[in-house]
Coordinates of C-alpha atoms and ligand atoms in Angstrom, one line a residue:
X274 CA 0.0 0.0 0.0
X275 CA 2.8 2.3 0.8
X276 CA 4.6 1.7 -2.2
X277 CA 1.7 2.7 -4.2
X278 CA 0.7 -0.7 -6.0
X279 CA -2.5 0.0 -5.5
X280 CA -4.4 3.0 -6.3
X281 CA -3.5 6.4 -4.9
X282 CA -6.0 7.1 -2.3
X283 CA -4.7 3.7 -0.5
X284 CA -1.4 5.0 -0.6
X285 CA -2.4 8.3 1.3
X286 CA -4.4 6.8 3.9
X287 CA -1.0 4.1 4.3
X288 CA 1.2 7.6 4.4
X289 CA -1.5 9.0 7.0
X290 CA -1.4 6.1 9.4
X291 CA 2.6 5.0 9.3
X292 CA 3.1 9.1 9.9
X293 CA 0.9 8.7 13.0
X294 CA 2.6 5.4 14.0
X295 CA 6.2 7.6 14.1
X296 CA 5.0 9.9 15.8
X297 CA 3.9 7.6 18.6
X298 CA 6.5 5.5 18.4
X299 CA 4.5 2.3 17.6
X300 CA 6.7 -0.9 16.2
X301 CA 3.9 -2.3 14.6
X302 CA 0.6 -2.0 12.8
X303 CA -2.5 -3.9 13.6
X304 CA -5.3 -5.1 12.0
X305 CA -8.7 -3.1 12.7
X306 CA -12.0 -5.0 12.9
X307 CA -14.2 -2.1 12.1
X308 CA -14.2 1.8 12.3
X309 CA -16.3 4.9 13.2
X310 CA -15.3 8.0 11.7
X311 CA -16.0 11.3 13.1
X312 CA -16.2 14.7 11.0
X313 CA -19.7 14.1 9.7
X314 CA -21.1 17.3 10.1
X315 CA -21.0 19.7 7.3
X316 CA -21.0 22.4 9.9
X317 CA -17.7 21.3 11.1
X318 CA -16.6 20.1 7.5
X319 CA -17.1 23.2 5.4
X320 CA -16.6 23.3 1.6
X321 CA -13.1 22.4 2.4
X322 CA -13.5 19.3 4.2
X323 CA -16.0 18.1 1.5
X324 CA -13.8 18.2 -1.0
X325 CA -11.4 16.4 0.8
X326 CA -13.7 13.6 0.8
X327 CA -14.6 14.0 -2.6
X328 CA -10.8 14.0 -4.0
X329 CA -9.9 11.2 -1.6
X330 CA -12.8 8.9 -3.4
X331 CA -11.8 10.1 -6.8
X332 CA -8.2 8.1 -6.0
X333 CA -9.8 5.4 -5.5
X334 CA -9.9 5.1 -1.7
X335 CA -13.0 2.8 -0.4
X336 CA -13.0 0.9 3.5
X337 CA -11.8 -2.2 3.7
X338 CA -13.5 -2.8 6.9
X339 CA -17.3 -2.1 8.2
X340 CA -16.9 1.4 8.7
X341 CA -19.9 3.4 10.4
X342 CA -20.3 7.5 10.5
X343 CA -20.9 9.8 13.4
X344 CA -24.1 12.1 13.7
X345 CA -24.5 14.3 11.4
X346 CA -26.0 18.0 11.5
X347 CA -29.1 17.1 10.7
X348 CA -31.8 14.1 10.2
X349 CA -31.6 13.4 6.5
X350 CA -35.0 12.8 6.0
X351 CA -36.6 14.9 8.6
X352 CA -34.4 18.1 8.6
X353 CA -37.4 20.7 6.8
X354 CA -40.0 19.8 9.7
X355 CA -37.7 20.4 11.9
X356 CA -37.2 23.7 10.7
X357 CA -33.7 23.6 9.1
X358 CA -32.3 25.6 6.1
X359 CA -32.2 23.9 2.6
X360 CA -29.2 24.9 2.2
X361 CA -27.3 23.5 5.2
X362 CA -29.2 20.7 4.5
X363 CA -28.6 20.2 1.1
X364 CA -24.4 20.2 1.4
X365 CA -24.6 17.8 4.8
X366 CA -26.7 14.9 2.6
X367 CA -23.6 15.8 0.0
X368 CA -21.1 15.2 2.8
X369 CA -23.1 11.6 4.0
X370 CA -22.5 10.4 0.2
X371 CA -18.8 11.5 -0.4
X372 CA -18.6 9.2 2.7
X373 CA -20.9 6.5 0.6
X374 CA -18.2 6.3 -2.0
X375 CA -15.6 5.8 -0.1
X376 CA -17.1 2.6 1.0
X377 CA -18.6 3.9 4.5
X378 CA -22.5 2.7 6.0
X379 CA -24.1 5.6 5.7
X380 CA -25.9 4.9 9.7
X381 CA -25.1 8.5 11.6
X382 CA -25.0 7.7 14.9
X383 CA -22.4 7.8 17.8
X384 CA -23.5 4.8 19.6
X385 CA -22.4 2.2 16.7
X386 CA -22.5 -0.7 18.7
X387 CA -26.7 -0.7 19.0
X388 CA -26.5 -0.9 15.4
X389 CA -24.5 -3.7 14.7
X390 CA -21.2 -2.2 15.0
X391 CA -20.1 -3.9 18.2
X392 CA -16.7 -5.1 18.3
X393 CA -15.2 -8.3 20.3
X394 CA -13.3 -8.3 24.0
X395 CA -9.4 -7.7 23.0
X396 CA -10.4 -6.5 18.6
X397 CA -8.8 -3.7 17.7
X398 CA -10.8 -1.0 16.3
X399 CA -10.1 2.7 14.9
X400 CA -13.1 4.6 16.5
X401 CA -13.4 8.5 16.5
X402 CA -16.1 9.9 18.8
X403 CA -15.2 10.6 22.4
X404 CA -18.4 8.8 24.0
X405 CA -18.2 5.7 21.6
X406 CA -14.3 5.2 22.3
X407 CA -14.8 5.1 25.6
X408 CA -17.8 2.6 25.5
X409 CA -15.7 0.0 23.0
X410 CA -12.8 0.4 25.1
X411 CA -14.5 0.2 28.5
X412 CA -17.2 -1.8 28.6
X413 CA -17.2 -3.6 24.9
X414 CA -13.1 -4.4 25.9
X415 CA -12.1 -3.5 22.6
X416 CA -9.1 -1.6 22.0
X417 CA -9.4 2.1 19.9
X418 CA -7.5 5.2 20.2
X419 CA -9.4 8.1 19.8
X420 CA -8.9 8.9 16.1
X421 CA -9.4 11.9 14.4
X422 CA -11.7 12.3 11.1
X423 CA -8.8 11.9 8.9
X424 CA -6.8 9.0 10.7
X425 CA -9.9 7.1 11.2
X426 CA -10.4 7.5 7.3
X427 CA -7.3 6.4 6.8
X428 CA -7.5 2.8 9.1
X429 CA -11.0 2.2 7.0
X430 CA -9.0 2.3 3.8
X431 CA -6.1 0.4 4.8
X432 CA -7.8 -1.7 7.7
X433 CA -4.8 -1.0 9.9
X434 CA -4.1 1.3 12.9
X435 CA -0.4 1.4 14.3
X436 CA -0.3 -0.3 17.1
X437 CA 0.8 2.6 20.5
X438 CA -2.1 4.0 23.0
X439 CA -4.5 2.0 24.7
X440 CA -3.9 -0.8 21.9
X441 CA -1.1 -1.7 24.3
X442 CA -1.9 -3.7 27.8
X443 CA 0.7 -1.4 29.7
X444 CA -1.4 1.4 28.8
X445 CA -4.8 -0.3 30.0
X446 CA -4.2 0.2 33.6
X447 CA -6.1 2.3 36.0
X448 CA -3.8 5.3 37.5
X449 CA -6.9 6.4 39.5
X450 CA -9.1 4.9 42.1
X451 CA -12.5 6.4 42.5
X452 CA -13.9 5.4 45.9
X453 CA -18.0 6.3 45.3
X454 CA -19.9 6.8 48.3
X455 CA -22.8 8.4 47.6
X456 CA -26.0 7.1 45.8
X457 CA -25.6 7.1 42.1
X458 CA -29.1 5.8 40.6
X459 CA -30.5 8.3 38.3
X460 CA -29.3 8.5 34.6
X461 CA -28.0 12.1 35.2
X462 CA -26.4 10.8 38.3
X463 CA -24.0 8.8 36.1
X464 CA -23.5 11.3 34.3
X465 CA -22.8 13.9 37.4
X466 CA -20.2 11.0 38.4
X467 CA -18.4 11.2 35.5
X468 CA -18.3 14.8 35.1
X469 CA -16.7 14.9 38.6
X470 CA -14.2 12.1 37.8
X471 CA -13.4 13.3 34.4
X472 CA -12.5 16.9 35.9
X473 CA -10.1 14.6 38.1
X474 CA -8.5 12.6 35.9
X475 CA -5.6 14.1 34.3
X476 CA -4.6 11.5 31.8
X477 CA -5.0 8.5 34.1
X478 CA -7.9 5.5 33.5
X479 CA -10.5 5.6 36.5
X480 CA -10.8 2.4 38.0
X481 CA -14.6 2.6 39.9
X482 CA -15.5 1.3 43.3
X483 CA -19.0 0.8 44.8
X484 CA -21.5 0.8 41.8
X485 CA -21.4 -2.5 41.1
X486 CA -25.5 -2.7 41.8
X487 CA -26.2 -0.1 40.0
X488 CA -24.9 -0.1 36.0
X489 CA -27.2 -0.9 34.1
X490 CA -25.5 -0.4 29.8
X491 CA -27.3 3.0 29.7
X492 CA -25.7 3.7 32.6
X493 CA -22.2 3.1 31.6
X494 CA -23.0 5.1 28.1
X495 CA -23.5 7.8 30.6
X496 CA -20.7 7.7 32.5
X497 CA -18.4 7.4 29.9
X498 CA -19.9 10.3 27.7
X499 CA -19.2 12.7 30.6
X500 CA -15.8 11.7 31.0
X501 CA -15.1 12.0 27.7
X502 CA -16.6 15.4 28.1
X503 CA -15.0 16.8 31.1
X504 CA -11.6 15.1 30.8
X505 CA -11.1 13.2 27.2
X506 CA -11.1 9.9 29.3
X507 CA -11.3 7.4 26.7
X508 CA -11.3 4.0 29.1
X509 CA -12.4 3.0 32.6
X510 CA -12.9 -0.2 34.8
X511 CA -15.8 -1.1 36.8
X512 CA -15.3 -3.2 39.6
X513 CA -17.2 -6.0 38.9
X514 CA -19.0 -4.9 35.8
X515 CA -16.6 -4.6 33.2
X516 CA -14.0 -6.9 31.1
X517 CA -10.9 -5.8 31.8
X518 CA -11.7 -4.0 35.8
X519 CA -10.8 -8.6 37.5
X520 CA -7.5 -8.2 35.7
X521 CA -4.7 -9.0 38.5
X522 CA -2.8 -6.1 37.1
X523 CA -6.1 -4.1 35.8
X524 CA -4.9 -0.7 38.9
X525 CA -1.5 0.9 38.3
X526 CA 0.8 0.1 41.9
X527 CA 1.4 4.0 43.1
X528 CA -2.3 4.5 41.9
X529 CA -4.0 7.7 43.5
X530 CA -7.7 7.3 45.2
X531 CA -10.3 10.0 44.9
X532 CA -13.4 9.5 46.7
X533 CA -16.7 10.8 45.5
X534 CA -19.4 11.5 48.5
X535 CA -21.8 14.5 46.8
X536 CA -22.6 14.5 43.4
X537 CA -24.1 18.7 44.0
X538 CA -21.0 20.3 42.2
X539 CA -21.4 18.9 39.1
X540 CA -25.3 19.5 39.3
X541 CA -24.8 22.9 40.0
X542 CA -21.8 23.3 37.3
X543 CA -23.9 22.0 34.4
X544 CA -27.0 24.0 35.2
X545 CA -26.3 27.6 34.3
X546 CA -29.5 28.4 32.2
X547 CA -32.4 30.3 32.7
X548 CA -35.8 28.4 34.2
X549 CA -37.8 29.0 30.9
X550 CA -37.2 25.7 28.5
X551 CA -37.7 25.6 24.8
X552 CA -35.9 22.7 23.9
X553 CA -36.0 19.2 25.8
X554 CA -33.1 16.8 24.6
X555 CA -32.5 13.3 24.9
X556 CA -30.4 10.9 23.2
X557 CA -26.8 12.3 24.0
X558 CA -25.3 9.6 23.5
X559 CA -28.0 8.1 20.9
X560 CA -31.0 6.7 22.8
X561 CA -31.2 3.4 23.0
X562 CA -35.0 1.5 22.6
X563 CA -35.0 1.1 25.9
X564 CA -35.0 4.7 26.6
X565 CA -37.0 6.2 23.9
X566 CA -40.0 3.7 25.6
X567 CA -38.7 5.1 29.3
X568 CA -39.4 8.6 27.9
X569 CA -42.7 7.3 25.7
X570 CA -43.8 6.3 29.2
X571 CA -43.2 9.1 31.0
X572 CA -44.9 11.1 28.5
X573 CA -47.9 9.1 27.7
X574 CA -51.2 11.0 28.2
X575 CA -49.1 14.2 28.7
X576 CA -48.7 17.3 25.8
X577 CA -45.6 18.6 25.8
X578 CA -45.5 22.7 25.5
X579 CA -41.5 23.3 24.3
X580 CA -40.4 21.3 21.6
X581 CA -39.0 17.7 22.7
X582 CA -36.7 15.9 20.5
X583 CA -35.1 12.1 21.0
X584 CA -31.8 12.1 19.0
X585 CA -30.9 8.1 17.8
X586 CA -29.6 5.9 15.1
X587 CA -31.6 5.9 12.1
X588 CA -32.1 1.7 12.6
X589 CA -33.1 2.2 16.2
X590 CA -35.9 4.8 14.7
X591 CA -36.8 2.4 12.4
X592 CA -37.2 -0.7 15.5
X593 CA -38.8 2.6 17.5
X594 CA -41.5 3.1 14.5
X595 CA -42.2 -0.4 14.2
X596 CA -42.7 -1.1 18.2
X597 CA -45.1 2.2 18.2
X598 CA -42.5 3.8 20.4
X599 CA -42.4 6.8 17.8
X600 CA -46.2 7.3 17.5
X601 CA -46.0 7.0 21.3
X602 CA -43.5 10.2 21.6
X603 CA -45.4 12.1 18.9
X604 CA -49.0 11.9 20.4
X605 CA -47.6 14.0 22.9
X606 CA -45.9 16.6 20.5
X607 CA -42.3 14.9 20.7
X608 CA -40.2 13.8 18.3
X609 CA -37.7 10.6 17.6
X610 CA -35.0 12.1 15.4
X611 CA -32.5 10.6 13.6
X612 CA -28.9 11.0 12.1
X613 CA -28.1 14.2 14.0
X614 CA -26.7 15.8 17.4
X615 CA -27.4 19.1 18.8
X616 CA -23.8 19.5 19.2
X617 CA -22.6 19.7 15.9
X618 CA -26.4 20.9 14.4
X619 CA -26.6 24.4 12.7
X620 CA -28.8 25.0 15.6
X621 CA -29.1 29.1 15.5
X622 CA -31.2 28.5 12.1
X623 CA -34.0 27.2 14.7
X624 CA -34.0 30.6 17.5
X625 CA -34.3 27.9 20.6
X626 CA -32.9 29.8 23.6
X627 CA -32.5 27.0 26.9
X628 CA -32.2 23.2 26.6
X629 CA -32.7 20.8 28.9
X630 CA -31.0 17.4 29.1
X631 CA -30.0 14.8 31.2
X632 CA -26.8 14.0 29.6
X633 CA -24.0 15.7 31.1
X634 CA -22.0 15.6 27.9
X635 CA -24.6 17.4 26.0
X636 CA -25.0 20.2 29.1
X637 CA -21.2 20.4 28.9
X638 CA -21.3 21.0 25.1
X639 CA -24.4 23.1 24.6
X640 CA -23.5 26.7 25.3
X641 CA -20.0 26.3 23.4
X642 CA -21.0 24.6 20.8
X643 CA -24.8 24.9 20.3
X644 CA -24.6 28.5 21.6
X645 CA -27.3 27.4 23.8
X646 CA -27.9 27.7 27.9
X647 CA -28.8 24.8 29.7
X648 CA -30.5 23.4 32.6
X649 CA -29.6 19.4 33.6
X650 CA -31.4 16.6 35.1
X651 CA -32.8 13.7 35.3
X652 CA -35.0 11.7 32.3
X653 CA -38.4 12.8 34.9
X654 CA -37.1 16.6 35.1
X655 CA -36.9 17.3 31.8
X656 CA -40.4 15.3 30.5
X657 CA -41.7 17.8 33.3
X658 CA -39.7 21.0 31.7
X659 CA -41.0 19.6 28.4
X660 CA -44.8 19.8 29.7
X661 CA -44.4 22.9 31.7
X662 CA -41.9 24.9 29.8
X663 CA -40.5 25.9 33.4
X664 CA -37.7 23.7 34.9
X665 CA -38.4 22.7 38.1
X666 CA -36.1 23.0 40.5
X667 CA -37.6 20.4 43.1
X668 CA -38.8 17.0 41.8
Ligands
F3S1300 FE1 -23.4 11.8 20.5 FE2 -23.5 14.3 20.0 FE3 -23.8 13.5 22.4 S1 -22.1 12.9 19.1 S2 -22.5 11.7 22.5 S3 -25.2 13.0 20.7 S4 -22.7 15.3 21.8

């Protein structure tokens, strides 16, 4: 591939990933079972970054391995009743086929592994987005670095990553100890956890004490999202729970402890909005079906008053639609939507003012990147916001 036997855009992505291998140091390049690639969004792409894509394809580049795409800016299908511009529209469907050519499921999602994308304990994989590294790595026990849009790209194309990172086992080994000892049950107590925990981090894996009642896989997709947020941790161990957290040598020697007794800081941290809510969001990281019928539930018989969206996988919409989970959120005034995240959605084309979530990554993101103010809480919260349109403080 390197020595350009095959067509140019192979030789590239071989260039792109033996350049990253120097510059880690890595002796070796392994094979990857599957990829996610990041950079999806035409808002973060630009003109530039489409034809990138475009001239990369042209050379003949395609994935050699199941390659899935992160959200997009907006749901492909449903972006005009949601009230978004032709025109950003129009250039991010563009962006979704460049990736087509080059050999790429066209699925938008950051939660690859409810959608058939779920690698095997030990495979090595070359995933890109913060919250789905961390769940392949953590709780799947696969092995990714976080790539970047390009590198990823590249290990699709050539089906090898060089081998450094958290594809070794030296580097797989908690440096932190987090002792929790306070009640962690609600979704957006997970995610207050790892908010906390990610802030504490500093490079080191977490290795968790005292929730082995409570993680449920929802749970854990929490958890990791908001470390990824707050401190671009991109594994953990669970006592108890997860593959690699009974290893003998799974916590570093001179590891450090941190003990967690009051999850109220991060509460307080993530909720710097105003009361009035105009926009409800769940599905950061893409909702499960388990959690779009939670919310269904919570909602049934109920009319929501600010606008209520469920961000997901385009299949899981489809498994939503077909279980009536979709009618479900809609008789109330939601909406399941597909393909896309707030976070990287054109969102100033729509004039929404405060969110409310209960994802701690997405409260973390929102008013940076969404140019949003939030409020956060937990799954019962916000369906009350939604109804109301006022958060409310006690519930
Ligand atoms: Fe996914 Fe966007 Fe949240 S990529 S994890 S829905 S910020």
């Amino acid at each position: 591939m390197l020595a350009g036997d095959l067509d140019p855009g192979v030789r590239k992505a071989m260039e792109i990933v033996v350049a990253l291998g120097r510059i880690y140091g890595a002796r070796r390049l392994v094979r990857v079972g599957s990829v996610q690639v990041a950079g999806v969004s035409y808002r973060n792409l630009g003109e530039a970054g489409l034809e990138f894509l475009r001239e990369w394809a042209d050379q003949g580049a395609r994935a050699r391995v199941p390659t899935t795409l992160n959200p997009a800016g907006v749901d492909l299908r449903a972006w005009r009743e949601l009230g978004f511009s032709e025109s950003f529209a129009g250039r991010q469907v563009e962006v979704v086929e460049a990736y087509r050519r080059l050999g790429a499921r066209a699925t938008c999602t950051c939660t690859p592994y409810l959608v058939g994308n779920r690698p095997q304990v030990g495979e090595h994989v070359a995933w890109a987005e913060s919250s789905a590294v961390s769940y392949a790595n953590s709780v799947l026990g696969a092995r990714t670095n976080r790539e970047g849009g390009p590198s990823a790209l590249a290990a699709a194309i050539t089906g090898r990553t060089a081998a450094y990172g958290l594809h070794l086992d030296e580097n797989r080994r908690a440096g932190l100890r987090v002792l929790v000892r306070c009640p962690v049950r609600a979704l957006s107590d997970f995610g207050a956890l790892g908010y906390l925990v990610g802030k504490a981090a500093r490079n080191r894996v977490p290795y968790f004490e005292g929730l082995e009642e409570a993680c449920s896989a929802v749970a854990l997709k929490a958890l990791g999202a908001a470390m990824a947020a707050s401190g671009a941790v991109a594994l953990y161990h669970v006592a108890g729970i997860t593959p690699e957290a009974d290893r003998a040598d799974a916590l570093e020697l001179d590891h450090e402890t941190l003990v967690v007794d009051d999850l109220r800081p991060a509460y307080a941290a993530l909720n710097t909005g105003d009361r009035a809510i105009d926009l409800i969001w769940f599905g950061c990281p893409h909702a499960s079906l388990e959690e779009i019928a939670y919310v269904a539930r919570l909602l049934a018989g109920r009319r929501v008053k600010a606008a209520l969206w469920i961000t997901t996988a385009r299949d899981t919409r489809e498994r939503a639609e077909a279980e009536g989970l979709v009618a479900a959120v809609e008789a109330s005034g939601g909406r399941v939507v597909a393909d896309m995240c707030v976070v990287v959605a054109p969102m100033q084309e729509l004039g929404f003012r405060t969110l409310a979530t209960p994802s701690a990554k997405g409260a973390t993101y929102v008013p940076s990147h969404a140019g949003l103010q939030v409020r956060y809480g937990t799954v019962e919260q916000c369906v009350e916001a939604s109804v109301t349109g006022i958060w409310p403080d006690k519930f």
